[in-house]
């Protein structure tokens, strides 16, 4: 986390995940969705006493069946469980796909003796194939039977949602008597065909649904929503937050939002770092913007430039490609005043050549910090991405065959 | 050109270029801009009797010095010559860069005994370096001395503007007593770091500047503006149209626009086809859209999906990635009614799996036709692109080093 980062400096540990907060049990089992084998069904259950919940979903208008289902469930502001499968996205599957998402929730509800309307469903995998319901019927009871609290159970759940992820992603913050935990999956830029980002966040703080929702929106806005590995938005992206209230403590809204943001930031950074095909993690920070929205727009546009991303792969601090991308935005700036600084070297000053690009040694570090100073106002925003590599092309051209 | 193409079915030949129209001379010489050697300075001169001109420039707000210069020149609706160099973009070069563009125009003007304000300037190459003015001073008189009419001269000019292009691009249409010719450079997706698109179009038809301008806008709108190799917009893109009036004929506005569009379409297709690193040329046509703008937006969004472009490289007719991209647009559609047809096979029907993807053999053809039917209205638009390949990554990561 660099000094210009708006994310709060709160200690985050990655040893525990969704079970870090009191009042949650979890499980991860091998149901049989993945042809390659391995755990592929996760369950996270809120054991109460409170059941407040909030969620953020993909803004892709071609949304998967489980997204449609979960959107309805969370509308009431509560949820008791979330079931997640890897090995099949249940997207572009029509009415049958929606029925299958519903049936999955019913099976979980039967196992837990709750209502199906309290069960969120998440899926990730190949688009356009129906979920194998025999696998669901076999796997859900196994997952219910395996439910437990503690770090091992949380980790089992985090492992069961992995697709091309190489490591499970967990994070937690322990505050004064209450905690926030979470797990995530998403393979960064490596295989974004199924780079659905699924995140389950838990807390034992006592918070009303509205408070949870507001905190989740703000945390996502500056973390997951600014993580842009290849500009391709999934049909399945879901971030769920559940509160058990088991700590009996009610933190201030700002205090809770900061802790939640820290957990989300850690998970987002883990997603970026697990892009094994990528050779560089790139943080693009625009400063001196008239508004934060314009700063974010500039950073995101640069983050989506294939030309810049291939240049970074080639360890080339190519500021001309940064400026070319900036020039396509509608942000307010004077092209003759822009500075571009790459890993501390201002290679472009006032829109022209600056300090020698030879002073930047991109081959020496995985982290690449690009700062763009528009010199227009006071606002800033960072977007995180990866370089564009041969492995990206390889993984994504070979994926579904 | 497929049957759904809005581009007119007019015979286009590629044997002649800017000198196909009467009243134009051209030259291409080796001035010394390119470190690799070879012709790198082109000159096209309108010998009259008329001197009407129009131009379209990059909408990138970080525009190169020659773009700023030429924008001023063409504002008056006339121009007598255009000078083009490869081997240096003269972009992000500040006031000195603008002075160098101006000085280049002055040198051409001296050689032709005209005013500098009648000389358009185009540059292409690496961003952020000043033009070597000793090379300009040496090369411009050589180019003036080499000016000639006829196919050989036109071809020499077309060769001198090549960068990583492997072949010169020319096209012409001969109508009833008048002609339209043109040349283009741009390496498709292979090296878009300098994939500046420079196009010079000529005609001997008698047309006022306003008529030229209107025809050029319409022709560019449905050809060059829908050619999107990697979504990265250059700082130098320029399309120039000059009219000599030497034929003495004045075609109807529609007739002229159709001929000009046919020439532009041919040049745009040549740009796409010369992406030697690309293994597929992809035409993405959206039909059944509420408006042409929405159809174009959908086609362009799909054309910019790295996931789809890598899938096509892998010969994978991955309609899920098409739908994922469509879902990120604001076009009007019902996700459950969209059809996707790839090379004649409707692999997605009503948003779900359609005919077997095994029926599509992408390995067997370079051309990939993707048709997306939104079933909302009557409008359509095609955007042309390439697949995303290892060679794209290689060329663009190695380019400036």
mmCIF file of C-alpha atoms in Angstrom, chain B residues 8-353:
data_model
loop_
_atom_site.group_PDB
_atom_site.id
_atom_site.type_symbol
_atom_site.label_atom_id
_atom_site.label_comp_id
_atom_site.label_asym_id
_atom_site.label_seq_id
_atom_site.Cartn_x
_atom_site.Cartn_y
_atom_site.Cartn_z
ATOM 1 C CA UNK B 8 -21.483 0.417 -51.378
ATOM 2 C CA UNK B 9 -20.667 -2.320 -53.881
ATOM 3 C CA UNK B 10 -18.451 -0.287 -56.166
ATOM 4 C CA UNK B 11 -15.455 -1.792 -57.998
ATOM 5 C CA UNK B 12 -12.233 -0.726 -56.288
ATOM 6 C CA UNK B 13 -8.762 -1.389 -57.671
ATOM 7 C CA UNK B 14 -5.610 -1.348 -55.597
ATOM 8 C CA UNK B 15 -3.119 -0.908 -58.404
ATOM 9 C CA UNK B 16 -3.163 2.877 -58.171
ATOM 10 C CA UNK B 17 -3.358 5.331 -55.284
ATOM 11 C CA UNK B 18 -3.057 9.084 -54.852
ATOM 12 C CA UNK B 19 -2.045 9.652 -58.491
ATOM 13 C CA UNK B 20 -5.083 7.815 -59.846
ATOM 14 C CA UNK B 21 -6.871 11.156 -59.899
ATOM 15 C CA UNK B 22 -5.722 13.721 -62.442
ATOM 16 C CA UNK B 23 -3.981 16.820 -61.098
ATOM 17 C CA UNK B 24 -1.770 15.167 -58.492
ATOM 18 C CA UNK B 25 1.929 14.395 -58.306
ATOM 19 C CA UNK B 26 3.665 12.421 -55.596
ATOM 20 C CA UNK B 27 7.040 11.245 -54.366
ATOM 21 C CA UNK B 28 8.558 8.995 -51.747
ATOM 22 C CA UNK B 29 12.221 9.267 -50.757
ATOM 23 C CA UNK B 30 14.670 8.028 -48.142
ATOM 24 C CA UNK B 31 15.413 11.057 -45.980
ATOM 25 C CA UNK B 32 16.913 9.292 -42.980
ATOM 26 C CA UNK B 33 14.179 9.369 -40.290
ATOM 27 C CA UNK B 34 14.101 5.581 -39.962
ATOM 28 C CA UNK B 35 17.083 4.057 -38.226
ATOM 29 C CA UNK B 36 16.348 0.885 -40.173
ATOM 30 C CA UNK B 37 16.653 2.748 -43.480
ATOM 31 C CA UNK B 38 14.207 2.802 -46.372
ATOM 32 C CA UNK B 39 11.881 5.438 -47.793
ATOM 33 C CA UNK B 40 10.456 7.601 -45.010
ATOM 34 C CA UNK B 41 9.323 10.901 -46.519
ATOM 35 C CA UNK B 42 6.292 11.246 -48.799
ATOM 36 C CA UNK B 43 4.898 14.249 -50.601
ATOM 37 C CA UNK B 44 1.568 14.555 -52.420
ATOM 38 C CA UNK B 45 0.928 17.752 -54.380
ATOM 39 C CA UNK B 46 -2.310 19.048 -55.849
ATOM 40 C CA UNK B 47 -1.451 20.759 -59.159
ATOM 41 C CA UNK B 48 -4.949 22.172 -59.560
ATOM 42 C CA UNK B 49 -6.746 23.895 -61.085
ATOM 43 C CA UNK B 50 -8.782 23.677 -57.835
ATOM 44 C CA UNK B 51 -7.395 23.266 -54.324
ATOM 45 C CA UNK B 52 -10.333 22.321 -52.120
ATOM 46 C CA UNK B 53 -9.450 20.164 -49.125
ATOM 47 C CA UNK B 54 -10.974 18.571 -46.032
ATOM 48 C CA UNK B 55 -9.511 16.487 -43.239
ATOM 49 C CA UNK B 56 -10.404 14.390 -40.231
ATOM 50 C CA UNK B 57 -8.081 14.191 -37.237
ATOM 51 C CA UNK B 58 -7.668 12.070 -34.152
ATOM 52 C CA UNK B 59 -10.083 12.919 -31.350
ATOM 53 C CA UNK B 60 -7.273 12.180 -28.882
ATOM 54 C CA UNK B 61 -6.822 15.311 -26.769
ATOM 55 C CA UNK B 62 -3.102 14.599 -26.618
ATOM 56 C CA UNK B 63 -2.710 15.426 -30.307
ATOM 57 C CA UNK B 64 0.644 15.607 -32.059
ATOM 58 C CA UNK B 65 2.188 18.845 -33.288
ATOM 59 C CA UNK B 66 1.503 18.101 -36.979
ATOM 60 C CA UNK B 67 -2.174 17.551 -36.108
ATOM 61 C CA UNK B 68 -2.332 20.984 -34.504
ATOM 62 C CA UNK B 69 -0.632 22.501 -37.551
ATOM 63 C CA UNK B 70 -2.749 20.726 -40.156
ATOM 64 C CA UNK B 71 -5.985 21.502 -38.321
ATOM 65 C CA UNK B 72 -5.236 25.189 -38.790
ATOM 66 C CA UNK B 73 -4.243 24.789 -42.433
ATOM 67 C CA UNK B 74 -7.376 22.942 -43.490
ATOM 68 C CA UNK B 75 -9.684 25.334 -41.674
ATOM 69 C CA UNK B 76 -9.686 27.554 -44.770
ATOM 70 C CA UNK B 77 -11.016 24.671 -46.905
ATOM 71 C CA UNK B 78 -8.000 24.502 -49.198
ATOM 72 C CA UNK B 79 -4.559 22.885 -49.333
ATOM 73 C CA UNK B 80 -1.981 22.370 -52.053
ATOM 74 C CA UNK B 81 0.263 19.690 -50.622
ATOM 75 C CA UNK B 82 0.667 17.188 -47.817
ATOM 76 C CA UNK B 83 4.060 16.069 -46.525
ATOM 77 C CA UNK B 84 4.289 12.894 -44.456
ATOM 78 C CA UNK B 85 7.166 11.340 -42.567
ATOM 79 C CA UNK B 86 7.510 7.974 -40.878
ATOM 80 C CA UNK B 87 10.160 7.381 -38.218
ATOM 81 C CA UNK B 88 9.015 10.014 -35.719
ATOM 82 C CA UNK B 89 5.561 11.070 -34.479
ATOM 83 C CA UNK B 90 6.451 14.593 -33.340
ATOM 84 C CA UNK B 91 3.955 14.056 -30.511
ATOM 85 C CA UNK B 92 4.429 15.246 -26.896
ATOM 86 C CA UNK B 93 7.151 17.546 -28.159
ATOM 87 C CA UNK B 94 5.832 20.890 -26.889
ATOM 88 C CA UNK B 95 6.343 24.273 -28.585
ATOM 89 C CA UNK B 96 9.532 23.060 -30.284
ATOM 90 C CA UNK B 97 7.557 20.246 -31.892
ATOM 91 C CA UNK B 98 5.001 22.714 -33.273
ATOM 92 C CA UNK B 99 7.790 24.934 -34.618
ATOM 93 C CA UNK B 100 9.275 21.878 -36.321
ATOM 94 C CA UNK B 101 5.957 21.002 -37.957
ATOM 95 C CA UNK B 102 5.677 24.608 -39.140
ATOM 96 C CA UNK B 103 9.282 24.603 -40.392
ATOM 97 C CA UNK B 104 8.621 21.398 -42.336
ATOM 98 C CA UNK B 105 5.648 23.067 -44.047
ATOM 99 C CA UNK B 106 7.826 26.114 -44.832
ATOM 100 C CA UNK B 107 10.464 23.944 -46.490
ATOM 101 C CA UNK B 108 7.844 22.265 -48.661
ATOM 102 C CA UNK B 109 6.320 25.646 -49.498
ATOM 103 C CA UNK B 110 9.690 27.027 -50.591
ATOM 104 C CA UNK B 111 10.281 24.036 -52.822
ATOM 105 C CA UNK B 112 6.857 24.360 -54.462
ATOM 106 C CA UNK B 113 6.689 28.160 -54.468
ATOM 107 C CA UNK B 114 3.457 28.215 -52.492
ATOM 108 C CA UNK B 115 2.573 29.365 -48.966
ATOM 109 C CA UNK B 116 3.318 27.311 -45.855
ATOM 110 C CA UNK B 117 -0.338 27.768 -44.941
ATOM 111 C CA UNK B 118 -1.207 25.532 -47.905
ATOM 112 C CA UNK B 119 0.875 22.576 -46.688
ATOM 113 C CA UNK B 120 -0.546 19.841 -44.458
ATOM 114 C CA UNK B 121 1.929 17.875 -42.313
ATOM 115 C CA UNK B 122 1.578 14.296 -41.029
ATOM 116 C CA UNK B 123 4.031 12.318 -38.898
ATOM 117 C CA UNK B 124 4.143 8.787 -37.523
ATOM 118 C CA UNK B 125 6.619 6.957 -35.307
ATOM 119 C CA UNK B 126 7.775 7.062 -31.701
ATOM 120 C CA UNK B 127 6.136 9.575 -29.339
ATOM 121 C CA UNK B 128 8.203 12.018 -27.289
ATOM 122 C CA UNK B 129 11.168 12.714 -29.536
ATOM 123 C CA UNK B 130 11.839 15.840 -31.559
ATOM 124 C CA UNK B 131 11.942 15.525 -35.339
ATOM 125 C CA UNK B 132 15.551 15.589 -36.611
ATOM 126 C CA UNK B 133 15.340 18.830 -38.578
ATOM 127 C CA UNK B 134 18.585 18.214 -40.460
ATOM 128 C CA UNK B 135 16.870 15.168 -41.924
ATOM 129 C CA UNK B 136 13.844 17.283 -42.842
ATOM 130 C CA UNK B 137 16.031 19.919 -44.494
ATOM 131 C CA UNK B 138 17.817 17.277 -46.525
ATOM 132 C CA UNK B 139 14.785 15.216 -47.390
ATOM 133 C CA UNK B 140 12.188 17.794 -48.432
ATOM 134 C CA UNK B 141 14.145 19.132 -51.439
ATOM 135 C CA UNK B 142 14.795 15.534 -52.529
ATOM 136 C CA UNK B 143 11.086 14.809 -52.358
ATOM 137 C CA UNK B 144 10.208 17.959 -54.313
ATOM 138 C CA UNK B 145 12.754 17.011 -56.987
ATOM 139 C CA UNK B 146 11.273 13.512 -57.238
ATOM 140 C CA UNK B 147 7.666 14.632 -57.756
ATOM 141 C CA UNK B 148 5.942 12.922 -60.660
ATOM 142 C CA UNK B 149 2.514 11.763 -61.771
ATOM 143 C CA UNK B 150 1.528 8.173 -62.495
ATOM 144 C CA UNK B 151 1.306 4.889 -60.656
ATOM 145 C CA UNK B 152 5.010 4.561 -59.817
ATOM 146 C CA UNK B 153 5.092 7.924 -58.054
ATOM 147 C CA UNK B 154 1.924 7.159 -56.120
ATOM 148 C CA UNK B 155 3.304 3.838 -55.030
ATOM 149 C CA UNK B 156 6.604 5.423 -53.935
ATOM 150 C CA UNK B 157 4.633 7.765 -51.665
ATOM 151 C CA UNK B 158 2.582 4.858 -50.270
ATOM 152 C CA UNK B 159 5.798 2.979 -49.503
ATOM 153 C CA UNK B 160 7.429 5.938 -47.784
ATOM 154 C CA UNK B 161 4.715 6.178 -45.120
ATOM 155 C CA UNK B 162 4.989 2.520 -44.078
ATOM 156 C CA UNK B 163 6.224 1.732 -40.584
ATOM 157 C CA UNK B 164 5.633 -1.881 -39.558
ATOM 158 C CA UNK B 165 3.239 -2.244 -42.492
ATOM 159 C CA UNK B 166 4.384 -5.114 -44.679
ATOM 160 C CA UNK B 167 2.751 -3.850 -47.869
ATOM 161 C CA UNK B 168 1.767 -0.425 -49.177
ATOM 162 C CA UNK B 169 -1.973 0.251 -49.187
ATOM 163 C CA UNK B 170 -3.612 1.931 -52.166
ATOM 164 C CA UNK B 171 -7.101 2.058 -53.618
ATOM 165 C CA UNK B 172 -8.963 3.876 -56.351
ATOM 166 C CA UNK B 173 -12.362 4.131 -57.938
ATOM 167 C CA UNK B 174 -12.838 5.382 -61.484
ATOM 168 C CA UNK B 175 -16.305 6.796 -62.042
ATOM 169 C CA UNK B 176 -17.834 8.556 -65.038
ATOM 170 C CA UNK B 177 -14.971 10.823 -66.026
ATOM 171 C CA UNK B 178 -13.659 11.421 -62.506
ATOM 172 C CA UNK B 179 -11.682 9.381 -60.001
ATOM 173 C CA UNK B 180 -10.962 8.981 -56.326
ATOM 174 C CA UNK B 181 -7.606 7.572 -55.179
ATOM 175 C CA UNK B 182 -5.918 7.079 -51.864
ATOM 176 C CA UNK B 183 -3.122 5.614 -49.820
ATOM 177 C CA UNK B 184 -2.947 4.587 -46.169
ATOM 178 C CA UNK B 185 -0.542 3.399 -43.549
ATOM 179 C CA UNK B 186 -1.173 1.682 -40.235
ATOM 180 C CA UNK B 187 -0.061 -1.688 -39.050
ATOM 181 C CA UNK B 188 -3.364 -2.918 -37.755
ATOM 182 C CA UNK B 189 -2.991 -4.445 -34.357
ATOM 183 C CA UNK B 190 0.607 -5.406 -34.739
ATOM 184 C CA UNK B 191 2.354 -2.306 -33.595
ATOM 185 C CA UNK B 192 -0.280 0.199 -32.654
ATOM 186 C CA UNK B 193 2.348 2.102 -30.678
ATOM 187 C CA UNK B 194 2.883 3.665 -34.014
ATOM 188 C CA UNK B 195 -0.334 2.431 -35.498
ATOM 189 C CA UNK B 196 -1.084 5.953 -36.377
ATOM 190 C CA UNK B 197 -3.413 5.786 -39.305
ATOM 191 C CA UNK B 198 -2.412 8.235 -42.010
ATOM 192 C CA UNK B 199 -4.564 8.433 -45.106
ATOM 193 C CA UNK B 200 -4.298 10.715 -48.102
ATOM 194 C CA UNK B 201 -7.247 10.759 -50.498
ATOM 195 C CA UNK B 202 -7.338 12.565 -53.832
ATOM 196 C CA UNK B 203 -9.978 13.314 -56.411
ATOM 197 C CA UNK B 204 -10.127 15.170 -59.685
ATOM 198 C CA UNK B 205 -13.826 15.818 -59.291
ATOM 199 C CA UNK B 206 -14.899 19.436 -58.896
ATOM 200 C CA UNK B 207 -16.242 19.827 -55.374
ATOM 201 C CA UNK B 208 -16.462 22.712 -52.930
ATOM 202 C CA UNK B 209 -14.743 22.355 -49.535
ATOM 203 C CA UNK B 210 -18.085 21.865 -47.746
ATOM 204 C CA UNK B 211 -19.039 19.036 -50.082
ATOM 205 C CA UNK B 212 -15.640 17.401 -49.592
ATOM 206 C CA UNK B 213 -15.941 17.747 -45.841
ATOM 207 C CA UNK B 214 -19.413 16.229 -45.688
ATOM 208 C CA UNK B 215 -18.409 13.301 -47.905
ATOM 209 C CA UNK B 216 -15.253 12.681 -45.900
ATOM 210 C CA UNK B 217 -17.097 12.662 -42.573
ATOM 211 C CA UNK B 218 -19.630 10.144 -43.817
ATOM 212 C CA UNK B 219 -17.006 7.912 -45.448
ATOM 213 C CA UNK B 220 -14.819 7.891 -42.316
ATOM 214 C CA UNK B 221 -17.808 7.265 -40.061
ATOM 215 C CA UNK B 222 -18.593 3.874 -41.583
ATOM 216 C CA UNK B 223 -15.058 2.747 -42.461
ATOM 217 C CA UNK B 224 -12.001 3.995 -40.553
ATOM 218 C CA UNK B 225 -14.020 4.898 -37.468
ATOM 219 C CA UNK B 226 -15.292 1.325 -37.321
ATOM 220 C CA UNK B 227 -11.868 -0.249 -37.674
ATOM 221 C CA UNK B 228 -10.738 -0.901 -34.131
ATOM 222 C CA UNK B 229 -7.702 -3.101 -33.902
ATOM 223 C CA UNK B 230 -6.893 -2.668 -30.231
ATOM 224 C CA UNK B 231 -8.982 0.187 -28.930
ATOM 225 C CA UNK B 232 -5.929 2.403 -28.608
ATOM 226 C CA UNK B 233 -6.329 5.770 -30.295
ATOM 227 C CA UNK B 234 -3.258 7.413 -31.770
ATOM 228 C CA UNK B 235 -2.095 10.972 -31.172
ATOM 229 C CA UNK B 236 -1.470 11.411 -34.913
ATOM 230 C CA UNK B 237 -4.367 9.872 -36.881
ATOM 231 C CA UNK B 238 -5.112 11.997 -39.923
ATOM 232 C CA UNK B 239 -7.239 11.505 -43.017
ATOM 233 C CA UNK B 240 -6.765 14.142 -45.723
ATOM 234 C CA UNK B 241 -8.882 14.629 -48.845
ATOM 235 C CA UNK B 242 -7.794 16.993 -51.634
ATOM 236 C CA UNK B 243 -9.632 17.851 -54.819
ATOM 237 C CA UNK B 244 -7.872 19.104 -57.956
ATOM 238 C CA UNK B 245 -10.974 19.581 -60.068
ATOM 239 C CA UNK B 246 -8.843 18.470 -63.026
ATOM 240 C CA UNK B 247 -11.614 16.283 -64.469
ATOM 241 C CA UNK B 248 -13.930 19.235 -64.876
ATOM 242 C CA UNK B 249 -16.796 16.983 -63.682
ATOM 243 C CA UNK B 250 -19.000 17.563 -60.658
ATOM 244 C CA UNK B 251 -20.617 14.349 -59.411
ATOM 245 C CA UNK B 252 -23.689 14.318 -57.221
ATOM 246 C CA UNK B 253 -22.961 14.441 -53.508
ATOM 247 C CA UNK B 254 -24.341 10.939 -52.935
ATOM 248 C CA UNK B 255 -22.475 9.536 -55.916
ATOM 249 C CA UNK B 256 -19.194 11.040 -54.747
ATOM 250 C CA UNK B 257 -19.706 9.939 -51.148
ATOM 251 C CA UNK B 258 -20.310 6.362 -52.271
ATOM 252 C CA UNK B 259 -17.112 6.304 -54.339
ATOM 253 C CA UNK B 260 -15.104 7.850 -51.513
ATOM 254 C CA UNK B 261 -16.578 5.391 -49.022
ATOM 255 C CA UNK B 262 -15.627 2.477 -51.251
ATOM 256 C CA UNK B 263 -12.023 3.703 -51.431
ATOM 257 C CA UNK B 264 -11.920 4.226 -47.633
ATOM 258 C CA UNK B 265 -13.436 0.802 -47.018
ATOM 259 C CA UNK B 266 -10.817 -0.858 -49.203
ATOM 260 C CA UNK B 267 -7.995 0.963 -47.411
ATOM 261 C CA UNK B 268 -9.468 0.097 -43.984
ATOM 262 C CA UNK B 269 -9.729 -3.568 -44.921
ATOM 263 C CA UNK B 270 -6.125 -3.498 -46.133
ATOM 264 C CA UNK B 271 -5.089 -2.097 -42.747
ATOM 265 C CA UNK B 272 -6.878 -4.924 -40.923
ATOM 266 C CA UNK B 273 -5.506 -7.581 -43.247
ATOM 267 C CA UNK B 274 -1.911 -6.390 -42.844
ATOM 268 C CA UNK B 275 -1.881 -7.255 -39.163
ATOM 269 C CA UNK B 276 0.604 -10.049 -39.757
ATOM 270 C CA UNK B 277 0.627 -11.075 -36.110
ATOM 271 C CA UNK B 278 -3.111 -11.534 -36.243
ATOM 272 C CA UNK B 279 -4.421 -14.895 -37.346
ATOM 273 C CA UNK B 280 -8.029 -13.797 -37.842
ATOM 274 C CA UNK B 281 -9.804 -10.760 -39.250
ATOM 275 C CA UNK B 282 -13.021 -10.347 -37.295
ATOM 276 C CA UNK B 283 -16.128 -8.537 -38.555
ATOM 277 C CA UNK B 284 -18.596 -7.918 -35.736
ATOM 278 C CA UNK B 285 -22.040 -6.954 -36.951
ATOM 279 C CA UNK B 286 -24.836 -6.006 -34.600
ATOM 280 C CA UNK B 287 -28.306 -6.181 -36.127
ATOM 281 C CA UNK B 288 -31.784 -5.596 -34.741
ATOM 282 C CA UNK B 289 -30.612 -2.575 -32.738
ATOM 283 C CA UNK B 290 -32.844 0.328 -31.799
ATOM 284 C CA UNK B 291 -30.413 2.832 -33.345
ATOM 285 C CA UNK B 292 -27.287 2.680 -35.490
ATOM 286 C CA UNK B 293 -25.372 4.267 -32.617
ATOM 287 C CA UNK B 294 -26.378 1.452 -30.287
ATOM 288 C CA UNK B 295 -25.489 -1.134 -32.935
ATOM 289 C CA UNK B 296 -22.053 0.444 -33.331
ATOM 290 C CA UNK B 297 -21.572 0.639 -29.555
ATOM 291 C CA UNK B 298 -22.332 -3.068 -29.142
ATOM 292 C CA UNK B 299 -20.067 -4.077 -32.038
ATOM 293 C CA UNK B 300 -17.232 -1.882 -30.776
ATOM 294 C CA UNK B 301 -17.520 -3.140 -27.200
ATOM 295 C CA UNK B 302 -17.299 -6.738 -28.381
ATOM 296 C CA UNK B 303 -14.396 -5.786 -30.673
ATOM 297 C CA UNK B 304 -12.519 -4.486 -27.633
ATOM 298 C CA UNK B 305 -12.978 -7.579 -25.479
ATOM 299 C CA UNK B 306 -9.566 -9.108 -24.880
ATOM 300 C CA UNK B 307 -11.316 -12.271 -23.770
ATOM 301 C CA UNK B 308 -13.152 -12.661 -27.055
ATOM 302 C CA UNK B 309 -10.068 -11.732 -29.083
ATOM 303 C CA UNK B 310 -7.920 -14.351 -27.358
ATOM 304 C CA UNK B 311 -10.708 -16.933 -27.748
ATOM 305 C CA UNK B 312 -10.783 -16.317 -31.505
ATOM 306 C CA UNK B 313 -6.988 -16.699 -31.582
ATOM 307 C CA UNK B 314 -7.611 -20.107 -29.970
ATOM 308 C CA UNK B 315 -10.232 -20.866 -32.670
ATOM 309 C CA UNK B 316 -12.866 -21.001 -29.942
ATOM 310 C CA UNK B 317 -16.340 -19.706 -30.976
ATOM 311 C CA UNK B 318 -16.896 -18.528 -27.402
ATOM 312 C CA UNK B 319 -20.330 -16.890 -27.516
ATOM 313 C CA UNK B 320 -20.355 -16.495 -23.711
ATOM 314 C CA UNK B 321 -17.606 -13.908 -24.059
ATOM 315 C CA UNK B 322 -19.638 -12.120 -26.740
ATOM 316 C CA UNK B 323 -22.661 -11.937 -24.441
ATOM 317 C CA UNK B 324 -20.534 -10.816 -21.483
ATOM 318 C CA UNK B 325 -19.307 -7.882 -23.558
ATOM 319 C CA UNK B 326 -22.770 -7.020 -24.902
ATOM 320 C CA UNK B 327 -24.005 -6.915 -21.313
ATOM 321 C CA UNK B 328 -21.683 -4.056 -20.443
ATOM 322 C CA UNK B 329 -23.257 -1.702 -22.993
ATOM 323 C CA UNK B 330 -26.229 0.605 -22.574
ATOM 324 C CA UNK B 331 -27.906 -0.568 -25.786
ATOM 325 C CA UNK B 332 -31.522 -1.646 -25.544
ATOM 326 C CA UNK B 333 -32.004 -5.411 -25.541
ATOM 327 C CA UNK B 334 -33.502 -8.295 -23.602
ATOM 328 C CA UNK B 335 -30.651 -10.631 -22.540
ATOM 329 C CA UNK B 336 -32.968 -13.609 -23.012
ATOM 330 C CA UNK B 337 -33.617 -12.822 -26.674
ATOM 331 C CA UNK B 338 -30.114 -12.253 -28.059
ATOM 332 C CA UNK B 339 -28.809 -14.516 -30.833
ATOM 333 C CA UNK B 340 -25.111 -14.850 -31.677
ATOM 334 C CA UNK B 341 -24.121 -16.333 -35.023
ATOM 335 C CA UNK B 342 -20.472 -17.139 -35.743
ATOM 336 C CA UNK B 343 -19.524 -17.926 -39.345
ATOM 337 C CA UNK B 344 -23.116 -18.868 -40.074
ATOM 338 C CA UNK B 345 -23.739 -21.062 -37.031
ATOM 339 C CA UNK B 346 -26.172 -19.685 -34.437
ATOM 340 C CA UNK B 347 -24.205 -20.846 -31.389
ATOM 341 C CA UNK B 348 -26.358 -18.769 -29.026
ATOM 342 C CA UNK B 349 -30.119 -18.523 -29.424
ATOM 343 C CA UNK B 350 -32.308 -16.398 -27.139
ATOM 344 C CA UNK B 351 -29.431 -15.882 -24.720
ATOM 345 C CA UNK B 352 -28.839 -19.603 -24.243
ATOM 346 C CA UNK B 353 -26.816 -22.309 -25.918
#
